[in-house]
XYZ file of C-alpha atoms in Angstrom:
784
model
C 0.983 -3.783 55.295
C 0.580 -2.256 51.952
C 1.793 0.857 50.196
C -0.324 3.642 48.771
C 1.004 6.285 46.581
C -1.930 8.429 46.705
C -0.503 11.667 48.183
C 2.648 11.543 47.053
C 3.478 12.655 43.409
C 6.195 9.855 42.886
C 8.052 7.029 44.917
C 11.225 6.188 43.169
C 12.676 2.769 43.774
C 16.305 2.198 42.663
C 17.015 -1.105 44.313
C 15.092 -4.287 43.728
C 11.197 -4.320 45.048
C 9.659 -7.493 46.161
C 5.997 -6.905 46.379
C 4.627 -9.405 48.754
C 1.582 -6.972 50.113
C -0.472 -4.462 48.334
C 0.732 -1.450 46.334
C -1.933 1.105 45.169
C -1.119 3.969 43.012
C -3.830 6.793 43.017
C -4.463 9.465 40.380
C -1.507 11.444 39.692
C 0.738 9.171 41.511
C 3.600 7.289 39.920
C 5.517 4.520 41.608
C 8.958 4.771 39.689
C 11.294 1.695 39.323
C 14.149 3.351 37.880
C 16.654 0.705 38.360
C 16.901 -3.086 39.155
C 13.886 -5.434 39.161
C 10.408 -5.251 40.334
C 9.265 -8.830 41.560
C 5.593 -9.645 41.926
C 5.274 -11.823 45.043
C 2.559 -14.504 45.386
C -1.155 -13.723 46.079
C -2.847 -12.268 47.930
C -0.317 -9.372 47.061
C -1.633 -6.971 44.732
C -0.226 -4.010 42.360
C -2.878 -1.736 41.412
C -3.356 1.689 40.069
C -6.320 3.782 39.048
C -7.809 3.021 35.594
C -10.769 5.333 34.854
C -9.279 8.801 35.156
C -7.179 10.479 32.375
C -4.726 11.218 35.360
C -4.578 7.472 36.459
C -1.697 6.300 38.434
C 1.158 4.265 37.118
C 3.690 1.775 37.958
C 6.625 3.317 35.744
C 9.778 1.252 34.709
C 13.005 2.874 33.545
C 14.798 1.714 30.594
C 17.238 -0.308 32.718
C 14.522 -1.751 35.101
C 13.074 -5.314 34.654
C 10.201 -7.084 36.341
C 9.628 -11.024 37.282
C 6.858 -13.244 38.795
C 3.772 -11.752 37.113
C 0.982 -14.140 36.460
C -2.658 -14.728 36.784
C -2.714 -14.152 40.350
C -0.451 -11.034 40.360
C -0.185 -8.433 37.837
C -0.267 -4.641 37.442
C -4.176 -4.300 37.719
C -4.041 -0.912 36.088
C -1.268 0.962 33.960
C 2.338 0.243 33.220
C 4.477 3.019 31.973
C 7.734 2.617 30.110
C 10.441 5.136 29.620
C 12.607 3.039 27.328
C 13.143 3.048 23.538
C 13.531 -0.817 23.193
C 10.906 -3.634 23.281
C 9.288 -4.022 26.723
C 6.391 -6.322 27.887
C 3.957 -4.734 30.133
C 2.929 -7.004 32.864
C -0.667 -5.948 32.992
C -4.075 -7.623 33.571
C -7.506 -7.397 34.986
C -10.010 -9.573 36.769
C -7.719 -12.389 37.596
C -6.541 -12.599 33.969
C -2.968 -11.612 33.230
C -2.680 -9.978 29.633
C 0.486 -8.515 28.857
C 1.170 -6.121 25.915
C 4.323 -5.405 24.221
C 5.605 -1.964 23.153
C 8.570 -0.921 21.012
C 8.624 2.847 21.403
C 10.442 5.096 18.840
C 11.660 7.550 21.779
C 11.976 7.176 25.485
C 9.223 9.780 26.484
C 7.067 7.096 28.141
C 4.276 5.084 26.954
C 1.522 3.915 29.332
C -0.257 0.433 28.785
C -3.378 -0.727 30.332
C -5.636 -3.655 30.162
C -9.330 -4.173 30.357
C -11.396 -7.394 30.641
C -14.284 -5.864 29.019
C -15.894 -6.008 25.793
C -14.404 -3.381 23.583
C -18.213 -2.830 22.313
C -18.471 -0.474 24.983
C -16.518 2.178 23.428
C -17.829 1.369 19.653
C -19.260 -1.247 17.590
C -18.643 0.099 14.100
C -16.074 -1.926 12.056
C -14.091 -0.493 9.074
C -14.533 -2.276 5.484
C -12.857 -5.769 5.565
C -12.945 -6.368 9.247
C -15.565 -9.100 10.350
C -14.921 -9.489 14.094
C -13.945 -7.650 17.225
C -12.934 -9.493 20.271
C -15.940 -10.018 22.574
C -14.076 -9.699 25.741
C -11.012 -7.608 26.073
C -9.032 -4.435 25.143
C -6.016 -2.462 25.809
C -5.287 1.232 26.028
C -1.694 2.123 24.815
C -0.893 6.108 25.050
C 2.236 8.103 24.783
C 3.960 11.244 22.811
C 5.805 8.975 20.737
C 5.051 6.257 18.163
C 5.265 2.685 19.233
C 4.897 -0.886 17.775
C 2.492 -2.794 19.569
C 1.855 -6.372 20.616
C -0.869 -7.973 21.996
C -1.612 -11.504 23.805
C -4.425 -13.855 23.612
C -5.246 -16.973 25.979
C -7.750 -19.506 25.806
C -10.595 -17.468 27.325
C -9.908 -14.454 24.389
C -11.680 -17.095 22.282
C -9.864 -15.862 19.074
C -10.992 -19.237 17.339
C -14.357 -18.171 17.337
C -13.394 -15.121 15.436
C -11.974 -17.072 12.349
C -13.869 -18.547 9.777
C -10.590 -20.890 9.199
C -8.112 -22.225 11.655
C -5.808 -19.932 10.181
C -4.278 -17.210 12.346
C -3.452 -15.198 9.200
C -6.833 -13.528 9.407
C -6.116 -12.006 13.060
C -5.389 -8.516 12.954
C -4.701 -5.555 15.589
C -7.704 -3.222 15.716
C -7.471 0.559 16.835
C -10.310 2.478 17.832
C -10.268 5.998 16.279
C -13.215 7.540 18.066
C -15.766 6.583 15.300
C -14.870 2.801 14.269
C -12.373 0.047 14.714
C -9.933 0.120 12.089
C -7.091 -2.467 10.908
C -3.528 -2.004 12.206
C -1.417 -3.698 9.832
C -0.020 -6.658 11.876
C 0.666 -10.332 11.880
C 0.541 -13.152 14.479
C 3.911 -14.291 16.068
C 4.722 -17.837 15.431
C 6.448 -17.471 18.664
C 4.552 -15.593 21.002
C 6.274 -12.944 23.239
C 5.689 -15.115 26.174
C 7.669 -18.119 24.558
C 4.950 -20.445 23.447
C 3.838 -21.402 19.635
C 1.016 -19.026 18.796
C -2.353 -21.036 18.131
C -6.053 -20.311 18.617
C -5.713 -20.739 22.331
C -2.599 -18.843 23.219
C -0.320 -16.483 21.209
C 0.448 -12.916 20.312
C 0.089 -10.669 17.375
C 2.484 -7.580 16.418
C 1.837 -4.417 14.286
C 4.000 -4.233 11.270
C 5.160 -0.879 11.919
C 5.016 1.904 14.526
C 1.470 3.185 15.505
C 0.658 6.841 16.178
C -0.759 6.231 19.762
C -2.384 9.693 19.589
C -4.833 8.606 16.736
C -6.248 5.661 18.657
C -8.226 5.564 22.071
C -7.920 1.705 22.416
C -6.640 -1.413 20.673
C -8.108 -4.853 20.486
C -7.862 -8.137 18.547
C -10.039 -8.700 15.442
C -10.376 -10.727 12.578
C -10.520 -10.244 8.677
C -12.429 -13.007 7.654
C -10.816 -14.642 4.738
C -7.919 -12.147 3.659
C -10.682 -9.518 3.220
C -13.589 -10.798 1.418
C -15.197 -8.269 -0.925
C -17.995 -6.524 1.401
C -21.523 -7.205 1.206
C -23.708 -4.467 -0.395
C -27.353 -3.357 0.178
C -29.467 -2.816 -2.638
C -30.212 0.768 -3.369
C -33.632 -0.201 -5.125
C -32.648 2.102 -8.250
C -33.060 -0.256 -11.333
C -30.783 0.737 -14.281
C -31.851 -0.850 -17.527
C -29.535 -1.463 -20.718
C -31.521 -0.778 -23.808
C -28.935 -1.878 -26.212
C -26.961 1.364 -26.506
C -26.950 3.049 -23.050
C -28.104 2.578 -19.642
C -31.364 4.258 -18.252
C -31.723 6.500 -16.237
C -27.922 6.155 -15.802
C -24.865 3.837 -15.353
C -25.296 1.475 -12.491
C -23.268 1.226 -9.173
C -22.655 -1.912 -7.178
C -25.879 -1.306 -5.357
C -28.173 -0.952 -8.330
C -30.162 -3.696 -9.849
C -29.825 -3.950 -13.420
C -32.023 -5.298 -16.267
C -30.345 -6.415 -19.489
C -33.169 -5.980 -22.095
C -30.865 -6.144 -24.900
C -27.714 -7.882 -25.915
C -24.807 -6.018 -24.092
C -20.972 -5.618 -25.014
C -19.894 -2.381 -23.744
C -17.420 -3.473 -21.318
C -17.046 -4.150 -17.465
C -19.671 -2.871 -15.114
C -20.846 -3.602 -11.571
C -24.556 -4.140 -10.096
C -26.284 -5.399 -7.448
C -28.439 -8.065 -9.115
C -28.616 -8.795 -12.734
C -31.729 -9.811 -14.582
C -30.650 -11.144 -18.050
C -33.218 -10.761 -20.507
C -30.379 -10.826 -23.352
C -26.895 -12.189 -23.406
C -24.028 -10.257 -21.856
C -20.612 -10.459 -23.627
C -17.179 -9.994 -22.122
C -13.726 -9.498 -23.729
C -10.593 -10.539 -22.271
C -9.820 -8.302 -19.034
C -13.525 -7.254 -18.697
C -15.311 -7.877 -15.430
C -18.958 -8.210 -14.155
C -18.857 -7.694 -10.621
C -22.480 -8.616 -8.921
C -23.229 -8.180 -5.293
C -26.235 -10.637 -5.190
C -27.241 -13.093 -7.920
C -28.698 -13.368 -11.434
C -32.117 -14.058 -13.048
C -33.291 -14.326 -16.605
C -32.984 -16.687 -19.654
C -29.856 -14.757 -21.057
C -26.179 -15.961 -20.309
C -22.722 -14.400 -19.952
C -20.641 -14.964 -22.929
C -17.091 -15.071 -21.585
C -13.699 -14.787 -23.414
C -10.781 -16.527 -22.145
C -9.454 -13.876 -19.643
C -12.842 -12.412 -18.673
C -14.431 -12.691 -15.215
C -17.688 -12.838 -13.320
C -17.538 -12.019 -9.588
C -20.259 -12.765 -7.248
C -20.225 -11.573 -3.644
C -23.368 -13.267 -1.911
C -22.687 -16.888 -1.396
C -26.447 -17.345 -1.598
C -26.811 -15.635 -4.831
C -28.082 -17.499 -8.088
C -25.251 -18.173 -10.233
C -25.287 -17.390 -13.820
C -25.391 -19.476 -17.250
C -22.145 -18.866 -18.883
C -20.412 -19.688 -22.184
C -16.840 -19.495 -21.754
C -13.976 -20.117 -24.240
C -10.854 -20.895 -22.603
C -7.578 -20.471 -24.720
C -4.597 -22.462 -23.814
C -0.967 -21.568 -24.576
C 0.121 -23.068 -27.465
C 0.565 -26.709 -27.027
C 2.456 -29.611 -28.995
C 1.203 -33.376 -29.577
C 1.374 -35.176 -26.322
C 1.517 -32.066 -24.105
C -1.078 -32.085 -21.362
C -2.766 -29.533 -19.287
C -4.420 -29.554 -15.951
C -8.073 -28.381 -15.999
C -10.889 -27.980 -13.800
C -14.851 -27.426 -14.306
C -16.322 -24.228 -14.082
C -19.629 -25.579 -14.567
C -21.819 -26.807 -11.522
C -22.259 -30.142 -13.381
C -18.848 -32.144 -13.849
C -20.535 -34.453 -16.454
C -21.765 -31.499 -18.335
C -18.231 -30.000 -18.550
C -16.603 -33.498 -19.347
C -19.097 -34.007 -22.151
C -17.974 -30.961 -23.700
C -14.041 -31.447 -23.159
C -14.341 -34.701 -25.075
C -16.297 -33.205 -27.734
C -15.002 -32.011 -31.203
C -17.715 -29.454 -31.113
C -16.524 -27.738 -27.940
C -12.534 -28.605 -27.699
C -10.697 -27.935 -31.063
C -7.222 -26.509 -31.978
C -7.376 -22.979 -32.844
C -11.052 -22.889 -32.107
C -11.979 -24.581 -35.367
C -14.945 -26.403 -33.605
C -16.227 -29.283 -35.353
C -13.606 -29.131 -38.053
C -12.001 -32.278 -36.896
C -13.615 -35.707 -36.033
C -12.580 -35.810 -32.252
C -11.872 -33.330 -29.401
C -8.275 -32.020 -29.510
C -7.590 -33.932 -26.268
C -7.293 -37.602 -25.195
C -6.031 -39.690 -22.382
C -7.874 -37.871 -19.380
C -6.523 -38.516 -16.050
C -7.518 -37.757 -12.453
C -6.755 -38.912 -8.849
C -8.651 -41.733 -6.766
C -9.153 -42.086 -3.165
C -6.008 -44.454 -3.042
C -3.860 -41.588 -4.656
C -3.379 -43.501 -8.057
C -3.859 -41.776 -11.323
C -7.043 -43.013 -13.133
C -8.879 -42.482 -16.160
C -11.563 -39.609 -15.958
C -15.352 -40.557 -16.277
C -18.300 -38.611 -16.178
C -18.821 -39.148 -12.283
C -15.465 -39.463 -10.590
C -14.211 -35.746 -10.474
C -15.953 -33.519 -7.942
C -16.117 -30.053 -8.707
C -13.268 -28.167 -7.248
C -10.935 -31.175 -8.221
C -9.035 -31.270 -11.455
C -7.809 -33.617 -14.102
C -5.090 -33.634 -16.877
C -5.969 -33.761 -20.723
C -3.446 -34.864 -23.288
C -3.253 -33.260 -26.759
C -4.269 -36.025 -29.418
C -1.044 -37.064 -31.532
C -2.883 -38.338 -34.361
C -5.407 -35.454 -35.520
C -4.845 -32.535 -37.787
C -3.800 -29.956 -38.023
C -0.834 -31.528 -36.393
C 1.629 -33.529 -38.746
C 0.604 -37.122 -38.541
C 4.048 -38.755 -37.698
C 5.697 -40.703 -34.908
C 9.314 -39.945 -36.190
C 11.551 -38.909 -33.149
C 11.009 -35.107 -32.688
C 8.371 -34.685 -35.153
C 6.133 -33.454 -32.352
C 8.719 -31.173 -30.710
C 7.952 -27.917 -32.881
C 4.220 -27.674 -33.912
C 2.293 -25.757 -31.482
C -1.398 -24.614 -31.539
C -3.609 -23.083 -28.840
C -6.426 -25.461 -27.776
C -9.797 -23.721 -27.417
C -12.217 -25.170 -24.766
C -15.937 -24.096 -24.688
C -17.959 -24.556 -21.399
C -21.465 -23.967 -21.534
C -23.877 -24.317 -18.597
C -24.611 -22.810 -15.134
C -21.513 -21.767 -13.245
C -20.538 -22.253 -9.542
C -21.134 -19.802 -6.570
C -20.698 -19.925 -3.057
C -19.303 -22.507 -0.713
C -17.933 -25.732 -2.450
C -16.698 -28.370 -0.221
C -13.663 -30.215 -1.902
C -13.145 -33.842 -0.892
C -9.424 -35.003 -0.795
C -8.170 -38.677 -1.432
C -7.843 -40.720 1.716
C -4.369 -41.913 0.921
C -1.062 -39.534 1.045
C 0.066 -38.439 -2.442
C -0.632 -35.880 -5.000
C -3.860 -34.459 -5.829
C -5.234 -32.047 -8.547
C -7.253 -29.135 -7.078
C -8.634 -26.472 -9.393
C -10.696 -23.277 -9.533
C -14.566 -23.942 -9.885
C -15.672 -20.272 -10.481
C -15.962 -17.960 -13.419
C -13.317 -15.426 -11.792
C -9.553 -16.171 -10.690
C -8.940 -17.512 -7.099
C -6.331 -16.154 -4.891
C -3.556 -18.753 -4.517
C -2.357 -17.262 -1.031
C -6.145 -17.615 0.230
C -6.327 -21.270 -1.001
C -3.254 -21.909 0.875
C -4.876 -20.555 3.973
C -7.946 -22.816 3.906
C -6.049 -26.098 3.126
C -5.262 -26.934 6.764
C -2.199 -28.717 8.033
C -2.768 -32.138 6.498
C -1.722 -30.646 3.203
C 1.657 -29.226 2.084
C 0.946 -25.337 1.423
C 2.536 -25.348 -1.847
C 0.978 -24.981 -5.178
C 2.683 -26.610 -8.311
C 1.556 -25.222 -11.833
C 2.283 -27.499 -14.604
C 3.652 -25.737 -17.697
C 4.322 -28.146 -20.652
C 7.650 -26.576 -21.354
C 9.526 -29.596 -22.308
C 8.197 -31.781 -25.134
C 7.418 -35.473 -24.421
C 10.805 -37.698 -24.865
C 9.558 -40.590 -26.802
C 6.551 -41.736 -28.729
C 5.867 -44.671 -26.474
C 4.561 -44.494 -23.194
C 7.273 -43.989 -20.528
C 7.405 -42.808 -16.829
C 9.990 -40.580 -17.950
C 8.330 -38.891 -20.885
C 7.699 -35.775 -19.178
C 10.145 -33.482 -17.073
C 8.871 -32.849 -13.612
C 11.054 -29.583 -13.707
C 8.271 -28.149 -15.561
C 6.318 -27.514 -12.567
C 6.409 -24.011 -11.427
C 6.284 -23.798 -7.415
C 4.415 -21.285 -5.199
C 3.872 -20.476 -1.725
C 3.220 -17.311 0.655
C 6.548 -15.963 -0.177
C 6.201 -16.050 -4.036
C 6.949 -18.199 -7.065
C 9.558 -19.680 -9.006
C 9.227 -20.349 -12.793
C 9.775 -23.599 -14.663
C 11.994 -22.118 -17.541
C 13.559 -18.801 -18.587
C 10.588 -17.924 -20.679
C 7.984 -19.193 -18.506
C 5.816 -16.970 -16.271
C 6.577 -16.975 -12.670
C 3.406 -17.785 -10.723
C 1.375 -14.455 -10.061
C -0.513 -15.777 -7.086
C -3.563 -16.661 -9.039
C -5.327 -19.600 -10.412
C -7.338 -18.993 -13.524
C -10.873 -20.094 -14.270
C -10.820 -23.747 -15.611
C -7.166 -24.497 -14.246
C -6.207 -26.961 -11.654
C -2.782 -27.448 -10.032
C -1.095 -29.811 -7.905
C -1.149 -30.176 -4.115
C 0.396 -32.805 -1.881
C -1.516 -34.412 0.957
C 0.599 -35.392 3.789
C -1.643 -37.613 6.118
C -3.614 -40.645 5.340
C -7.055 -39.572 6.421
C -10.417 -38.467 4.638
C -10.431 -34.944 4.731
C -12.215 -31.894 2.926
C -11.586 -28.367 2.701
C -14.142 -25.492 1.656
C -13.805 -22.846 -1.201
C -15.699 -19.734 -1.013
C -16.347 -16.687 -2.585
C -13.676 -15.044 -0.303
C -11.125 -16.922 -2.474
C -12.301 -15.107 -5.504
C -10.922 -11.833 -7.139
C -11.814 -9.424 -9.482
C -8.440 -9.104 -11.236
C -5.494 -11.301 -11.556
C -3.473 -10.055 -8.666
C -3.832 -8.345 -5.242
C -1.471 -9.787 -2.584
C 1.160 -11.393 -4.630
C 3.694 -10.164 -2.252
C 2.682 -9.769 1.460
C 3.750 -6.677 3.050
C 5.214 -8.083 6.103
C 8.077 -9.659 4.043
C 10.938 -7.337 3.981
C 12.649 -8.772 0.920
C 13.255 -11.741 -1.568
C 15.315 -12.628 -4.530
C 15.512 -15.083 -7.176
C 18.594 -16.980 -8.634
C 18.652 -18.752 -11.960
C 20.694 -22.046 -12.834
C 21.266 -22.530 -16.590
C 22.932 -25.351 -17.934
C 24.691 -25.530 -21.599
C 22.578 -28.324 -22.413
C 19.137 -26.879 -21.638
C 18.830 -27.113 -17.863
C 17.012 -24.312 -15.988
C 16.384 -24.001 -12.578
C 15.205 -20.966 -10.309
C 15.154 -20.630 -6.666
C 13.596 -18.266 -4.463
C 15.030 -17.061 -1.170
C 12.854 -14.754 1.178
C 13.053 -13.082 4.480
C 10.108 -12.526 6.733
C 9.813 -12.005 10.324
C 7.253 -14.709 10.931
C 9.503 -17.632 9.411
C 12.246 -19.615 11.242
C 15.413 -21.457 10.120
C 13.425 -24.703 10.211
C 10.715 -25.890 7.943
C 7.656 -23.532 7.697
C 4.616 -25.146 5.893
C 3.356 -22.328 3.496
C 6.827 -20.485 3.421
C 9.269 -23.583 2.561
C 8.412 -25.682 -0.614
C 10.437 -28.652 -1.968
C 10.443 -29.279 -5.677
C 7.913 -31.804 -7.268
C 10.543 -34.483 -7.852
C 11.328 -36.493 -10.838
C 13.181 -33.869 -12.831
C 15.552 -35.156 -15.715
C 17.508 -31.819 -16.120
C 19.641 -30.325 -13.500
C 18.589 -28.268 -10.921
C 19.475 -25.730 -8.129
C 17.843 -25.689 -4.691
C 18.554 -24.052 -1.289
C 18.982 -26.188 1.612
C 17.526 -25.940 5.162
C 20.333 -26.459 7.857
C 20.315 -30.269 8.929
C 18.418 -31.470 5.855
C 19.461 -33.035 2.686
C 16.002 -32.234 0.713
C 16.292 -29.374 -1.737
C 13.988 -26.337 -1.611
C 12.818 -24.403 -4.473
C 11.458 -21.617 -2.187
C 12.825 -20.997 1.252
C 11.889 -18.411 3.715
C 14.303 -17.438 6.462
C 13.590 -15.224 9.638
C 14.278 -11.298 9.908
C 17.197 -10.610 7.622
C 20.675 -10.254 9.112
C 23.765 -9.608 6.727
C 25.637 -12.275 8.580
C 23.120 -14.928 7.119
C 24.520 -17.804 5.006
C 21.825 -19.863 2.692
C 23.484 -23.247 1.650
C 22.533 -24.234 -1.970
C 22.539 -27.681 -3.374
C 23.602 -28.488 -7.011
C 22.085 -31.634 -8.781
C 23.769 -32.292 -12.300
C 21.782 -34.773 -14.326
C 23.439 -34.110 -17.695
C 26.977 -33.271 -18.743
C 27.040 -29.369 -19.133
C 28.393 -26.335 -17.809
C 26.715 -23.936 -15.745
C 25.910 -20.311 -14.855
C 24.194 -18.887 -11.719
C 22.861 -15.439 -12.149
C 20.514 -13.136 -9.980
C 17.148 -12.981 -11.644
C 14.864 -10.674 -9.482
C 15.300 -8.953 -6.221
C 12.662 -6.922 -4.152
C 12.221 -5.277 -0.799
C 15.266 -4.728 1.008
C 17.548 -6.145 -1.503
C 16.412 -3.070 -3.966
C 17.772 -0.474 -1.024
C 21.150 -0.296 -2.564
C 22.727 -1.112 0.809
C 22.971 -4.895 0.602
C 25.090 -7.041 -1.657
C 24.406 -10.549 -2.587
C 27.285 -12.938 -3.031
C 27.740 -16.374 -4.260
C 30.489 -18.322 -2.220
C 32.313 -20.858 -4.015
C 33.823 -22.431 -1.036
C 35.862 -25.062 -3.323
C 37.503 -22.083 -4.858
C 37.414 -19.670 -1.974
C 35.524 -17.242 -4.412
C 33.057 -14.638 -3.336
C 31.210 -13.558 -6.570
C 29.164 -10.289 -6.523
C 25.841 -10.726 -8.487
C 25.748 -7.198 -9.424
C 28.740 -7.983 -11.541
C 26.609 -10.451 -13.601
C 26.309 -14.099 -13.603
C 28.712 -16.777 -12.120
C 30.279 -19.657 -14.554
C 31.481 -22.873 -13.308
C 31.760 -26.511 -14.164
C 30.876 -29.014 -11.475
C 31.753 -32.915 -11.061
C 29.960 -34.294 -7.921
C 26.303 -34.627 -7.902
C 24.449 -33.791 -5.764
C 26.638 -31.095 -4.135
C 25.416 -29.754 -0.941
C 28.882 -28.410 -0.074
C 30.193 -26.164 -2.700
C 27.967 -22.974 -2.771
C 26.193 -20.684 -0.322
C 24.674 -17.280 -0.412
C 26.117 -14.634 1.585
C 25.938 -10.898 1.897
C 29.559 -10.096 3.462
C 32.778 -11.324 2.231
C 34.853 -11.635 5.253
C 34.739 -13.679 8.191
C 32.649 -16.202 6.589
C 35.056 -18.748 5.409
C 34.472 -22.100 6.779
C 37.995 -23.690 7.904
C 36.557 -27.179 7.519
C 36.020 -26.579 3.887
C 39.176 -27.413 1.616
C 39.645 -24.569 -0.733
C 41.829 -24.993 -4.000
C 43.042 -22.610 -6.279
C 41.730 -24.746 -8.960
C 39.688 -28.034 -9.727
C 39.378 -30.616 -12.641
C 37.692 -33.617 -13.623
C 36.863 -35.811 -16.600
C 33.397 -36.793 -17.641
C 31.945 -38.350 -20.682
C 35.413 -37.847 -22.496
C 35.298 -34.230 -21.678
C 38.039 -32.429 -19.574
C 36.865 -29.624 -17.307
C 38.865 -27.512 -15.216
C 38.114 -24.125 -13.310
C 40.531 -21.845 -11.158
C 40.365 -18.845 -9.045
C 42.646 -16.848 -11.834
C 43.155 -17.397 -15.438
C 44.657 -20.559 -16.474
C 47.673 -20.297 -18.954
C 48.236 -24.035 -19.901
C 47.142 -27.587 -18.789
C 49.333 -30.412 -19.193
C 47.925 -33.860 -18.559
C 50.043 -37.190 -17.788
C 49.377 -40.826 -17.420
C 50.636 -42.469 -14.278
C 54.126 -43.534 -16.118
C 54.757 -39.787 -16.404
C 54.129 -39.690 -20.316
C 52.431 -36.447 -21.595
C 49.271 -37.373 -23.441
C 47.376 -33.935 -23.780
C 48.098 -30.374 -23.617
C 45.801 -27.415 -23.630
C 47.542 -24.059 -24.230
C 46.827 -20.352 -24.495
C 43.538 -20.692 -22.427
C 43.637 -17.441 -20.872
C 40.444 -17.910 -18.777
C 39.134 -19.422 -15.595
C 37.300 -22.105 -17.129
C 38.213 -24.823 -19.604
C 35.996 -27.551 -21.360
C 37.799 -29.361 -24.064
C 37.713 -33.066 -25.731
C 39.729 -35.961 -23.868
C 39.834 -38.913 -26.167
C 42.194 -41.301 -24.224
C 42.049 -44.474 -22.421
C 40.269 -45.322 -19.144
C 42.657 -44.715 -16.541
C 43.758 -42.078 -13.833
C 45.618 -39.178 -14.970
C 47.451 -36.182 -13.439
C 46.405 -32.546 -14.647
C 49.004 -29.929 -14.247
C 47.329 -26.492 -14.344
C 49.664 -23.503 -14.965
C 48.160 -20.591 -13.726
C 48.852 -16.991 -15.227
C 50.874 -16.029 -11.924
C 53.079 -19.135 -12.612
C 52.014 -21.196 -9.858
C 50.970 -24.766 -10.811
C 48.312 -26.725 -9.228
C 48.374 -30.470 -9.535
C 44.819 -32.517 -9.649
C 44.136 -36.097 -10.239
C 41.315 -36.815 -12.853
C 39.720 -40.031 -13.699
C 38.414 -41.082 -17.267
C 35.872 -43.551 -16.777
C 35.278 -43.737 -20.819
C-alpha cells in the first residue's frame, strides 16, 4: 500500500527509504529524508507531490541524504527540496520523462525544484533581445530564499537541435521568465553532462555561469541565441530622413528610419533602416554605416581601409562599394592572404592584378604592373595552384606576393637587399559587395585551405569557428609576413612558418614580439588558413550573424576564469608565444577549438605546451577548472644556436587577482622561477626537450622523483661552451681525457656562461666550481 502525507505536516526518515509503492505528498506536506538514501523502486511505484499550489508538497533531502534509482519509470513527479549548500541533482520528472535539474545553493535554507513537461510559452512568449528560440516542450520551477547556480538537462525529445541554426551547442542558453519576458541567464553547456554522458543535441546539460537570484524568476527553460546573438532585426518607422549635403532633414536618422542621400555624404558614421543612394557616401577609417535592410540608387559607398558597412537583413540588396584596403608595410617577396569583398571574384581578381587598382603607396597607375605577382590558392586535392579568374569561390582566399622587380623597391638580387625596404600596398576593390548567406565549398582532400571574409565589415573569428563543423580544426592561422624571404631563388624554406599567429576560442598568440595578437576578428579582404581534417566534400555557410560593427566584441569569453601568455626569446632572433587558459568546459585531453597546434615548418626555435600523453606541441592549450596543484608541461624546440629567456607576457582573469603565482619549474636544475621577478634565462642542449620545463603554481611537493636534478649542466655546440647552474659559478676548468687542462673560464660570477671553445673534436670533462666551493663534473662533447 502507499503512503500519503496529506494531513501530516512532515514525515521524517532517518534511515534508508526504499519506495516500492506509492508516496503522495499533498499541499503543505513534507516528506523529509534527513539522513541516508531514498531509493526509487521499480514501476508501478510512484513518488508524487502536489504541483499547482504555492503551498505544494515536497520530498525534502537533507545535506547528508542521497537518492538512487531514478529513471523515466520512477522519479519525483512534483517538487524536490534540498537543504544543503553543495551541488545536488534533483530527481524530478513529469509524464514518463525523467528530467533532473542541478542546483548549487549559496546557503542551506532550502531550494525547491519542479519539472513541467509543458510548453513554457504557456507562461509567456516574449523573448528578450538576442534570444531566438524557447524550448517548445518543457520548463522547470526553481525557488528558494537563497541564490543558486542552476543546471538544466535535455534529452532526445527536448529537440534542442531544432532550436539551433548550427550544430554548435555554444548557442544554447538558460532562460529565466521574469514575469514579462524570457531573458538570458549567462550559461554554457557542460561537455560532460551532470548525468555522465557527453553533451550533444540528443542529451546533455547546461549550467549557469554564476549564482542566480531565484526570487527574480518564475521559471527556467532552455533556449537558443542563434549565432552568438546576431544583431536584431528592425522594423521600419516609415519616417524618411534626407541628407541635403550639409544636414539631415527633418533630423538625424535612427536605425528604424529610411534615408535618402541626395547629395554627397562624408559626415561620419550613421545608422538607418534602408539607404537610397542618389549620391555617394564616404566613410573614413573607424566609421561605420549600419543598415537594417538594404540599399538602392546609383550611388556607392567610398570606404577607407578600416571603415565598415553592416547589413542585418540577409535579403537586403547589397550596395556598390569602392574600398581601398591598405596592407601593413611589405618587403619584396612578402605575401599576404586576400579574399574578395565583391560578389564577383573575377572582378576582384582583375583589380588585384591591375596597376590601376593595386599599387605601392597608393600610386595607382604609376608603375607598369600590379604591386603583386604569383597568386596561389588551394585546389580540391589540397594542392597550391595558380589563381585564375574562376577558381576561387567567394568566401575562399588566396595569397598574393609582392613583385620583387618593380619600383619603388630597389631592383637588386643581392642577398639581403630586399630585407629592409617596406611599403604599404593599396588595393582598390570596386563593385557590388556581399550580403547574407554565403556557402563556402571546401576541398575534398585533407589539408590546408584559405578561407576569407567576403563582407565589407569585420567578421567575428569566434563565430566563424562555431560554424565550421567537426571536419575542420577549429583553429585560425593568421599570416604575418614578419620574417623576410630567405633566398632570391624559389625554395620551400624561403618563409618561416613561425610567422603564423594562432587563434581559437581561448584567445590568440602573436607571431613576433612586435606583432599584434589576433584580436578575434577577421578584417574585410583578409583570408586565413584553416586545416581540413577529413577527406570528404563539405561546405559551411557564412551569414550576417558573423559580421560585426566594430573590431572586437567577444575576444575573451566570460566563462573562462583566466589565461596567460609566455614569450620565448632567443639570442639569434627566435620568438615564440604560448597561451595557457583555464575553462570549466575544457578537458585535460585535446579539445577542438580550445587546443591548437602550430602550423609546422618553422625555421626558428619555439616554445609549446604539451597535453599529457602526447608529443605534439601546442601554441594554445585550454585546461579544465583551475587548481593550484596543476602542472603544465612545456616543450622547447631549438632550431639554431642561441641562449634563451622565457617571460610572462600577459595575464588575465584569476591570474590578476594577486593570489596566484606563476612559476617556471626547471626540473633539470631543480629551480622554481617566479615570473613576477622577471624573465628566466637559460641555455639548452637537447632538442626537442619535453622533460625540462613545466609551469606550476606551487613550489612545494611538486618535484618528480623520476627526474634527475643537477646543480649544474654544460654542453658544447658549434664550438661554443655553454653552462648553467643553480647558483653562481666562480670558475670552469675543462680537461681532455688525458687529464690535460685545455681551457679555463674565470671570474664568472653568474649562473650562465657562454664562451668560445676552439679545440679538437673530442670528449672533455668540465669541472664547474660553484660560489659555495662545491664542484660539479660534467662530460661534454665537442663535435666540431
